[in-house]
Coordinates of C-alpha atoms and ligand atoms in Angstrom, one line a residue:
Q1 CA -23.8 -62.4 81.1
E2 CA -25.8 -60.5 78.5
S3 CA -24.4 -57.1 77.5
T4 CA -26.7 -54.2 78.3
H5 CA -27.7 -51.8 75.4
I6 CA -26.6 -48.2 76.1
Y7 CA -28.7 -45.4 74.6
T8 CA -28.1 -41.7 74.5
K9 CA -30.8 -39.1 75.4
E10 CA -31.0 -38.1 71.8
E11 CA -31.8 -41.7 70.7
V12 CA -34.5 -41.9 73.3
S13 CA -36.0 -38.6 72.3
S14 CA -36.3 -39.7 68.7
H15 CA -38.7 -42.5 69.7
T16 CA -42.1 -40.8 70.1
S17 CA -44.4 -42.4 67.6
P18 CA -45.7 -45.9 66.8
E19 CA -43.5 -45.9 63.6
T20 CA -40.3 -45.3 65.5
G21 CA -41.4 -47.0 68.7
I22 CA -42.3 -45.2 71.9
W23 CA -39.6 -45.0 74.5
V24 CA -39.4 -43.6 78.0
T25 CA -36.9 -43.5 80.8
L26 CA -37.1 -44.0 84.5
G27 CA -33.8 -43.3 86.4
S28 CA -31.1 -44.7 84.2
E29 CA -33.3 -47.4 82.6
V30 CA -34.8 -47.2 79.1
F31 CA -38.1 -48.8 78.1
D32 CA -39.9 -49.4 74.8
V33 CA -43.6 -49.1 75.7
T34 CA -45.0 -49.1 72.2
E35 CA -47.1 -52.1 72.9
F36 CA -48.4 -50.8 76.2
V37 CA -49.6 -47.3 75.1
D38 CA -53.1 -48.5 74.1
L39 CA -53.3 -50.6 77.3
H40 CA -52.5 -47.7 79.7
P41 CA -55.2 -47.4 82.3
G42 CA -54.8 -43.6 82.4
G43 CA -55.3 -43.5 78.6
P44 CA -52.9 -43.4 75.7
S45 CA -52.8 -39.6 75.3
K46 CA -51.5 -39.1 78.9
L47 CA -48.7 -41.7 78.4
M48 CA -47.7 -40.0 75.2
L49 CA -46.9 -36.8 77.0
A50 CA -43.9 -38.5 78.4
A51 CA -42.8 -40.2 75.1
G52 CA -39.1 -39.8 74.3
G53 CA -38.2 -38.6 77.8
P54 CA -38.3 -39.3 81.6
L55 CA -41.4 -40.5 83.4
E56 CA -40.4 -39.0 86.8
P57 CA -42.0 -35.5 86.2
F58 CA -45.3 -37.1 85.3
W59 CA -45.3 -39.8 87.8
A60 CA -44.6 -37.2 90.5
L61 CA -48.0 -35.8 89.7
Y62 CA -49.8 -39.2 89.7
A63 CA -48.9 -41.2 92.8
V64 CA -50.8 -44.3 91.4
H65 CA -47.5 -45.2 89.8
N66 CA -45.8 -45.6 93.2
Q67 CA -46.8 -49.2 93.4
S68 CA -44.8 -52.3 92.9
H69 CA -47.2 -53.7 90.3
V70 CA -46.7 -50.7 88.2
R71 CA -42.9 -51.0 88.4
E72 CA -43.1 -54.7 87.6
L73 CA -45.3 -54.0 84.6
L74 CA -42.8 -51.4 83.3
A75 CA -39.8 -53.7 83.9
Q76 CA -41.2 -56.0 81.2
Y77 CA -40.5 -53.3 78.6
K78 CA -36.9 -52.6 79.5
I79 CA -34.5 -52.4 76.6
G80 CA -31.4 -51.0 78.1
E81 CA -29.7 -48.2 80.0
L82 CA -29.0 -44.5 79.5
N83 CA -25.5 -43.4 78.6
P84 CA -24.1 -42.2 82.0
E85 CA -22.5 -39.1 80.4
D86 CA -26.0 -37.9 79.5
K87 CA -26.7 -37.2 83.2
V88 CA -24.2 -34.3 83.2
A89 CA -26.2 -31.0 83.4
P90 CA -25.7 -28.7 80.5
T91 CA -23.8 -25.5 81.3
V92 CA -25.8 -22.3 81.6
E93 CA -25.1 -19.1 79.6
T94 CA -24.8 -16.4 82.3
S95 CA -25.2 -13.3 80.2
D96 CA -28.8 -14.4 79.4
P97 CA -31.3 -12.5 81.6
Y98 CA -33.4 -15.7 81.6
A99 CA -30.5 -18.0 82.6
D100 CA -31.7 -18.0 86.2
D101 CA -35.3 -18.9 85.4
P102 CA -36.6 -22.0 87.2
V103 CA -36.7 -25.5 85.7
R104 CA -40.2 -26.2 84.3
H105 CA -42.4 -29.3 84.0
P106 CA -42.1 -31.0 80.6
A107 CA -45.9 -31.5 80.3
L108 CA -46.3 -27.7 79.8
K109 CA -47.0 -26.6 76.2
V110 CA -44.6 -23.7 75.7
N111 CA -45.9 -20.6 73.9
S112 CA -42.8 -18.6 74.5
Q113 CA -39.6 -19.6 76.2
R114 CA -38.2 -16.1 77.0
P115 CA -40.2 -14.8 78.8
F116 CA -41.7 -18.1 79.8
N117 CA -45.3 -18.6 78.8
A118 CA -46.9 -22.1 78.9
E119 CA -50.1 -23.9 79.4
P120 CA -51.0 -27.4 80.6
P121 CA -52.2 -29.8 77.8
P122 CA -56.0 -30.3 77.8
E123 CA -55.8 -33.9 78.9
L124 CA -54.2 -32.9 82.1
L125 CA -56.0 -29.6 82.7
T126 CA -59.2 -31.1 83.9
E127 CA -57.7 -34.3 85.3
N128 CA -57.7 -32.5 88.7
Y129 CA -60.1 -29.9 90.2
I130 CA -57.1 -28.3 91.8
T131 CA -54.3 -27.8 89.2
P132 CA -51.0 -29.3 90.5
N133 CA -48.4 -26.5 90.9
P134 CA -45.9 -27.8 88.4
I135 CA -48.5 -27.7 85.5
F136 CA -50.3 -24.5 86.5
F137 CA -50.3 -22.2 83.5
T138 CA -47.5 -19.6 83.6
R139 CA -47.7 -16.1 82.1
N140 CA -44.5 -14.1 82.6
H141 CA -43.6 -10.8 80.9
L142 CA -40.0 -10.7 82.1
P143 CA -37.3 -12.9 83.7
V144 CA -38.3 -14.5 87.0
P145 CA -36.7 -12.6 89.9
N146 CA -34.8 -14.7 92.4
L147 CA -35.8 -13.3 95.8
D148 CA -34.4 -14.1 99.2
P149 CA -37.3 -14.8 101.6
D150 CA -35.2 -13.6 104.6
T151 CA -34.5 -10.1 103.3
Y152 CA -37.8 -9.8 101.3
R153 CA -39.9 -6.7 102.3
L154 CA -43.3 -5.6 101.1
H155 CA -43.6 -1.8 101.0
V156 CA -47.1 -0.5 101.7
V157 CA -47.4 3.2 101.3
G158 CA -49.4 4.7 104.2
A159 CA -52.5 6.9 104.0
P160 CA -52.2 10.6 104.9
G161 CA -52.1 10.5 108.7
G162 CA -51.4 6.8 108.6
Q163 CA -48.1 4.9 108.5
S164 CA -46.1 3.3 105.7
L165 CA -45.3 -0.4 106.3
S166 CA -42.2 -2.5 105.5
L167 CA -43.4 -6.0 106.0
S168 CA -41.3 -9.1 106.2
L169 CA -42.7 -12.5 105.3
D170 CA -43.1 -13.2 109.1
D171 CA -45.0 -10.0 109.5
L172 CA -47.4 -11.1 106.7
H173 CA -47.8 -14.4 108.4
N174 CA -48.8 -12.6 111.6
F175 CA -52.0 -11.2 109.9
P176 CA -55.0 -13.5 110.1
R177 CA -54.6 -16.3 107.5
Y178 CA -57.2 -16.9 104.9
E179 CA -57.4 -19.8 102.4
I180 CA -59.6 -19.8 99.3
T181 CA -59.9 -21.7 96.0
V182 CA -59.5 -19.3 93.1
T183 CA -59.3 -19.9 89.4
L184 CA -56.9 -17.6 87.5
Q185 CA -57.5 -17.0 83.8
C186 CA -55.4 -14.9 81.5
A187 CA -57.3 -12.4 79.3
G188 CA -55.7 -14.1 76.3
N189 CA -57.0 -17.6 77.0
R190 CA -58.3 -19.1 73.7
R191 CA -56.7 -16.4 71.7
S192 CA -55.6 -18.9 69.0
E193 CA -59.3 -19.2 68.0
M194 CA -59.4 -15.4 67.3
T195 CA -56.3 -15.7 65.2
Q196 CA -58.1 -18.1 63.0
V197 CA -60.7 -15.4 62.2
K198 CA -58.0 -12.7 61.6
E199 CA -54.5 -12.0 62.8
V200 CA -54.1 -10.6 66.3
K201 CA -51.1 -9.5 68.4
G202 CA -50.3 -11.8 71.2
L203 CA -49.3 -15.3 72.4
E204 CA -51.1 -18.2 70.8
W205 CA -52.9 -19.5 74.0
R206 CA -55.2 -22.4 73.4
T207 CA -57.7 -23.5 76.1
G208 CA -55.1 -23.8 78.9
A209 CA -54.4 -20.2 80.1
I210 CA -56.6 -21.0 83.1
S211 CA -55.9 -23.0 86.3
T212 CA -57.1 -23.4 89.8
A213 CA -55.3 -23.4 93.2
R214 CA -55.9 -23.1 96.9
W215 CA -54.3 -19.8 97.9
A216 CA -53.4 -18.8 101.4
G217 CA -52.3 -15.5 102.7
A218 CA -53.2 -12.2 104.5
R219 CA -56.2 -10.2 103.3
L220 CA -55.3 -7.1 101.5
C221 CA -58.0 -5.1 103.4
D222 CA -56.3 -6.0 106.7
V223 CA -52.9 -4.8 105.5
L224 CA -54.3 -1.6 104.0
A225 CA -56.2 -0.9 107.2
Q226 CA -53.0 -1.2 109.2
A227 CA -51.4 1.4 106.9
G228 CA -54.4 3.7 107.8
H229 CA -56.4 3.3 104.6
Q230 CA -60.1 3.5 104.5
L231 CA -62.6 3.5 101.7
C232 CA -63.2 7.2 101.0
E233 CA -62.4 8.0 97.4
T234 CA -64.5 5.9 95.1
E235 CA -62.3 6.5 92.1
A236 CA -59.1 5.5 93.9
H237 CA -57.1 2.4 92.9
V238 CA -54.7 0.2 94.8
C239 CA -51.6 -0.1 92.6
F240 CA -49.3 -3.1 92.8
E241 CA -45.7 -3.3 91.6
G242 CA -43.8 -6.5 90.9
L243 CA -40.0 -7.0 91.6
D244 CA -39.5 -8.2 88.0
S245 CA -38.3 -5.4 85.8
D246 CA -37.2 -4.9 82.2
P247 CA -33.7 -3.6 81.3
T248 CA -34.8 0.0 81.8
G249 CA -35.9 -0.8 85.3
T250 CA -39.6 -0.6 84.6
A251 CA -41.5 -3.1 86.9
Y252 CA -44.6 -5.1 86.0
G253 CA -47.6 -3.2 87.5
A254 CA -51.3 -3.2 87.6
S255 CA -54.2 -1.9 89.8
I256 CA -57.7 -2.7 91.1
P257 CA -60.3 -0.3 92.5
L258 CA -59.9 0.6 96.2
A259 CA -63.5 -0.4 96.7
R260 CA -62.7 -4.0 95.8
A261 CA -59.5 -4.0 97.8
M262 CA -61.2 -2.8 101.0
D263 CA -64.3 -5.1 100.7
P264 CA -63.7 -8.1 103.0
E265 CA -66.3 -10.0 100.9
A266 CA -64.1 -9.7 97.8
E267 CA -61.4 -11.7 99.6
V268 CA -58.4 -10.1 97.9
L269 CA -55.3 -11.9 99.2
L270 CA -51.6 -11.2 99.5
A271 CA -50.8 -14.9 99.0
Y272 CA -47.7 -16.7 100.3
E273 CA -49.0 -20.2 99.7
M274 CA -50.3 -22.2 96.7
N275 CA -51.8 -25.6 97.3
G276 CA -50.1 -25.9 100.7
Q277 CA -46.6 -25.0 99.4
P278 CA -44.7 -21.7 99.4
L279 CA -45.5 -20.1 96.1
P280 CA -43.3 -21.6 93.3
R281 CA -40.9 -19.0 91.7
D282 CA -42.9 -18.9 88.5
H283 CA -46.1 -18.0 90.4
G284 CA -44.7 -15.1 92.4
F285 CA -42.4 -16.3 95.2
P286 CA -42.6 -15.2 98.0
V287 CA -45.8 -13.1 97.7
R288 CA -48.4 -12.3 95.0
V289 CA -51.8 -10.7 94.8
V290 CA -54.8 -12.9 94.3
V291 CA -57.9 -11.0 93.2
P292 CA -60.8 -13.5 93.0
G293 CA -63.0 -13.2 90.0
V294 CA -60.7 -10.7 88.2
V295 CA -58.5 -11.1 85.1
G296 CA -55.0 -12.7 85.7
A297 CA -53.1 -9.6 84.8
R298 CA -54.1 -7.9 88.1
H299 CA -52.7 -10.8 90.2
V300 CA -49.3 -9.2 90.5
K301 CA -46.5 -11.7 91.3
W302 CA -43.2 -11.0 93.2
L303 CA -45.1 -8.2 94.9
G304 CA -42.8 -5.3 96.0
R305 CA -45.0 -2.3 96.5
V306 CA -48.6 -1.5 97.3
S307 CA -49.9 2.1 97.1
V308 CA -53.3 3.8 96.9
Q309 CA -53.5 6.4 94.1
P310 CA -56.3 8.7 93.0
E311 CA -56.4 7.0 89.6
E312 CA -55.5 3.6 88.2
S313 CA -51.9 2.4 87.7
Y314 CA -49.9 4.2 85.0
S315 CA -48.3 0.8 84.1
H316 CA -48.3 -0.2 80.4
W317 CA -50.1 -3.4 81.3
Q318 CA -53.0 -1.4 82.9
R319 CA -53.4 1.4 80.4
R320 CA -52.0 0.2 77.1
D321 CA -52.9 -3.5 77.1
Y322 CA -55.6 -5.9 78.5
K323 CA -58.5 -3.9 77.1
G324 CA -61.3 -4.9 74.7
F325 CA -62.3 -3.1 71.4
S326 CA -64.7 -3.4 68.6
P327 CA -63.8 -5.7 65.7
S328 CA -63.6 -2.5 63.6
V329 CA -60.6 -1.1 65.5
D330 CA -57.1 -1.8 64.2
W331 CA -53.6 -0.7 65.2
E332 CA -53.9 2.5 63.1
T333 CA -57.1 3.7 64.9
V334 CA -56.9 2.2 68.4
D335 CA -57.3 4.7 71.3
F336 CA -56.4 2.8 74.4
D337 CA -57.7 5.6 76.6
S338 CA -61.2 5.1 75.2
A339 CA -61.7 1.7 76.8
P340 CA -61.7 0.7 80.5
S341 CA -59.1 -1.8 81.7
I342 CA -60.4 -5.4 82.0
Q343 CA -61.2 -6.3 85.6
E344 CA -64.0 -9.0 85.9
L345 CA -64.0 -11.5 83.1
P346 CA -67.1 -12.8 81.1
V347 CA -68.5 -16.3 81.4
Q348 CA -66.2 -19.0 79.8
S349 CA -66.2 -22.7 79.1
A350 CA -64.2 -25.1 77.0
I351 CA -64.0 -28.8 76.0
T352 CA -60.8 -30.6 77.1
E353 CA -61.9 -34.1 76.0
P354 CA -62.1 -35.3 73.2
R355 CA -59.6 -33.3 71.3
D356 CA -60.2 -31.7 68.0
G357 CA -59.6 -34.1 65.1
E358 CA -59.6 -37.2 67.3
T359 CA -61.4 -40.4 66.4
V360 CA -63.9 -41.5 69.1
E361 CA -65.6 -44.9 69.6
S362 CA -69.1 -45.4 68.3
G363 CA -71.6 -46.2 71.0
E364 CA -71.0 -43.7 73.8
V365 CA -68.8 -40.6 74.0
T366 CA -67.5 -38.9 77.1
I367 CA -67.1 -35.1 76.9
K368 CA -65.3 -33.2 79.5
G369 CA -64.3 -29.6 80.1
Y370 CA -64.3 -26.6 82.5
A371 CA -66.6 -23.6 83.0
W372 CA -66.1 -20.4 85.0
S373 CA -67.3 -16.8 85.2
G374 CA -65.7 -13.6 86.6
G375 CA -66.8 -11.4 89.5
G376 CA -67.8 -14.4 91.7
R377 CA -70.8 -15.3 89.4
A378 CA -71.5 -19.0 89.7
V379 CA -71.8 -21.3 86.7
I380 CA -75.4 -22.6 86.8
R381 CA -75.4 -24.8 83.7
V382 CA -73.3 -26.1 80.9
D383 CA -75.0 -27.1 77.6
V384 CA -73.4 -29.5 75.2
S385 CA -74.3 -30.3 71.6
L386 CA -73.1 -33.1 69.4
D387 CA -74.6 -31.6 66.2
G388 CA -73.0 -28.1 66.0
G389 CA -75.7 -26.5 68.2
L390 CA -79.0 -27.8 66.7
T391 CA -79.8 -29.9 69.8
W392 CA -78.5 -29.7 73.4
Q393 CA -77.9 -31.8 76.5
V394 CA -77.1 -30.6 80.0
A395 CA -73.7 -31.6 81.4
K396 CA -73.1 -32.8 84.9
L397 CA -71.2 -30.3 87.0
D398 CA -68.4 -31.6 89.2
G399 CA -66.0 -29.9 91.7
E400 CA -66.6 -27.7 94.7
E401 CA -70.0 -26.1 95.3
Q402 CA -69.9 -22.4 94.5
R403 CA -70.9 -19.8 97.1
P404 CA -73.4 -17.1 95.9
R405 CA -71.5 -14.0 94.8
K406 CA -68.2 -15.7 95.8
A407 CA -67.9 -18.4 93.1
W408 CA -64.2 -17.8 92.6
A409 CA -63.4 -21.2 91.2
W410 CA -64.3 -23.1 88.1
R411 CA -66.6 -26.1 87.8
L412 CA -65.4 -29.1 85.9
W413 CA -68.2 -30.8 83.9
Q414 CA -68.8 -33.9 81.9
L415 CA -71.4 -35.5 79.7
K416 CA -71.7 -39.2 78.7
A417 CA -73.9 -39.3 75.6
P418 CA -74.8 -42.0 73.1
V419 CA -73.3 -41.4 69.6
P420 CA -76.3 -41.2 67.2
A421 CA -76.2 -44.4 65.0
G422 CA -74.7 -44.0 61.6
Q423 CA -72.9 -40.8 62.5
K424 CA -69.4 -40.5 60.9
E425 CA -68.5 -37.2 62.5
L426 CA -69.6 -35.1 65.5
N427 CA -69.5 -31.3 65.9
I428 CA -69.2 -31.0 69.6
V429 CA -70.0 -27.6 71.2
C430 CA -70.2 -26.4 74.8
K431 CA -71.5 -23.2 76.3
A432 CA -72.0 -22.1 79.9
V433 CA -74.5 -19.9 81.7
D434 CA -73.7 -18.0 84.9
D435 CA -76.1 -16.9 87.6
G436 CA -76.6 -13.5 86.0
Y437 CA -77.9 -15.6 83.0
N438 CA -75.0 -14.3 81.0
V439 CA -74.2 -16.6 78.1
Q440 CA -71.3 -17.1 75.7
P441 CA -71.5 -15.7 72.1
D442 CA -71.9 -18.4 69.5
T443 CA -69.1 -17.3 67.2
V444 CA -65.7 -15.6 67.4
A445 CA -65.9 -13.0 64.6
P446 CA -68.3 -10.5 66.3
I447 CA -66.1 -10.4 69.4
W448 CA -62.8 -10.4 67.5
N449 CA -60.4 -7.6 68.8
L450 CA -56.9 -6.6 67.7
R451 CA -55.3 -7.8 71.0
G452 CA -57.1 -11.2 71.0
V453 CA -58.5 -10.9 74.5
L454 CA -61.8 -12.0 76.0
S455 CA -62.1 -14.9 73.6
N456 CA -65.2 -16.8 75.0
A457 CA -67.3 -17.9 72.1
W458 CA -68.9 -21.4 72.2
H459 CA -66.1 -23.9 72.2
R460 CA -66.2 -26.3 69.2
V461 CA -64.5 -29.6 68.7
H462 CA -64.8 -31.7 65.5
V463 CA -64.2 -35.5 65.9
Y464 CA -64.6 -38.6 63.7
V465 CA -66.5 -41.7 64.8
S466 CA -64.7 -45.0 64.3
P467 CA -66.8 -47.2 62.0
Ligands
HEM1 C1 -52.8 -45.1 85.8 C2 -48.9 -47.4 84.2 C3 -47.3 -43.2 82.1 C4 -51.1 -40.9 84.1 C5 -51.9 -46.1 85.6 C6 -52.0 -47.5 86.0 C7 -50.9 -48.1 85.5 C8 -50.1 -47.1 84.8 C9 -50.5 -49.6 85.7 C10 -53.1 -48.1 86.9 C11 -52.6 -48.0 88.3 C12 -53.6 -48.6 89.3 O1 -54.8 -48.2 89.2 O2 -53.2 -49.3 90.2 C13 -48.1 -46.5 83.4 C14 -46.9 -46.8 82.7 C15 -46.5 -45.6 82.1 C16 -47.5 -44.6 82.5 C17 -46.3 -48.1 82.7 C18 -45.3 -45.4 81.2 C19 -44.8 -46.2 80.5 C20 -48.2 -42.2 82.5 C21 -48.0 -40.8 82.3 C22 -49.1 -40.2 82.9 C23 -50.0 -41.2 83.5 C24 -46.9 -40.2 81.5 C25 -49.5 -38.7 82.9 C26 -49.1 -37.7 82.2 C27 -51.9 -41.8 84.7 C28 -53.2 -41.6 85.4 C29 -53.7 -42.8 85.9 C30 -52.7 -43.8 85.5 C31 -53.8 -40.2 85.5 C32 -55.0 -43.0 86.7 C33 -56.1 -43.3 85.7 C34 -57.4 -43.5 86.5 O3 -57.4 -43.5 87.7 O4 -58.4 -43.5 85.8 N1 -50.7 -45.9 84.8 N2 -48.4 -45.1 83.3 N3 -49.4 -42.4 83.3 N4 -51.7 -43.2 84.8 FE1 -50.1 -44.1 84.1
MTE2 N1 -47.0 -10.2 87.8 C1 -45.7 -9.8 87.5 N2 -45.0 -9.3 88.5 N3 -45.2 -10.0 86.3 C2 -46.0 -10.6 85.3 O1 -45.5 -10.8 84.2 N4 -48.2 -11.5 84.7 C3 -49.6 -11.3 84.9 C4 -50.0 -11.7 86.3 N5 -49.0 -11.2 87.3 C5 -47.3 -11.0 85.6 C6 -47.8 -10.8 86.9 C7 -50.5 -12.0 84.0 S1 -50.9 -11.3 82.5 C8 -51.2 -13.2 84.4 S2 -52.4 -13.9 83.4 C9 -50.9 -13.8 85.7 O2 -49.9 -13.1 86.4 C10 -50.5 -15.3 85.5 O3 -50.2 -15.9 86.7 P1 -49.5 -17.3 86.7 O4 -48.2 -17.2 85.9 O5 -49.2 -17.6 88.1 O6 -50.4 -18.3 86.1

């Protein structure tokens, strides 16, 4: 009998390049798939996401791998077994406020571990119109609270003459259920491009601080109506407080205008479901606000309290953050009271394939990406250029049709275009147009701001053409 090679997790994790060999694991088995990478029907870049580690978290997303022919193919590359001791879970440090955070998907590109902030890699972001829950971008300011669904209560402060409510999860389920597809985008999406112009304060998001899900829940307007609220004061805001808080006990908070909250057409939800599942802990379990067409910061997670106030929320994240300024404003001169809080977002698009710096085949190139606009404005067109913006072609829009004034979700788009003969490099650019004929600015510098928000210039990718 042949002796089986035993490898440690560390050995496996050091095999992530063609030079060292590319290894992966499935269960306790170790495989050297170096020779298979370029043959992978899903493309080499996707396989490489799992290089040096387990396949399970990726294959859980792509059921095509649950077939005997895929297992047989993989078996040909087996080189040994994992050291059994490596299966023992590491002990957790309990004094760490983040020790109880949930386990995350390894495909996520982590911008900060504590608090957890991460985005899906571009090659997975537009693979699905609906982003799978485990790779939906995550933007946390604080540790993730661990809430008991049985004792959870949502406090809704009543109107004068109305009644305050203390709603259990069951109570929320008793309101009429609505389900809508909504794209969530962080104000800081594509901030890394602003940093290249001049330093900004914030996490280095690339193009992935945006994702799309089917959300189900009760309408905020129905819940507010039960607490006796009506649309009377036009300046009033609905303030939300999360159950995540910092060491001083300050909770995450944000607000939206009462007019939007009470408008049934605005479809603001108190969501308890994401893509047919209870909300994952990172995305607000058990209840979060979903405000279609509005910046991610207002979609308060782990929702604890809802109240109607004469003015917008006094939360730091409403008044001292998530605002846009002129490029001339710096941290010495900034007056946060002089600018309104961001609510609806401007038109946005980005290229997810090919990647910057990649080499593409001569002949034909396939370009893919996403496009979205705030306020329910539909994307009516995406223009793509291969020559830095001199000439343009119109991309094909995929994904769900958008309803007029209620285009809450993105369109994915693609363009197959011949590579002009003799071209050694391509400067690929995309720009979207929404149904208000709003367009994206062509460069970053004129929209640069000290906080690096609202980064929506034409997206540019430079690639080489293989000779
Ligand atoms: C498709 C094998 C890793 C994503 C496939 C198919 C095979 C395969 C045989 C075609 C299945 C069919 O159509 O019947 C493998 C092997 C892997 C691996 C042996 C590891 C050694 C990955 C990883 C990802 C991934 C890590 C994702 C991050 C995909 C996708 C498709 C696919 C999206 C579908 C492509 C399409 O429909 O165009 N893979 N795969 N694979 N794989 Fe993998
Ligand atoms: N809600 C609470 N309670 N705490 C938070 O840190 N982050 C906000 C918003 N809601 C946040 C929150 C920000 S800035 C964004 S962009 C979205 O949640 C991100 O939602 P996601 O993590 O589900 O993608």
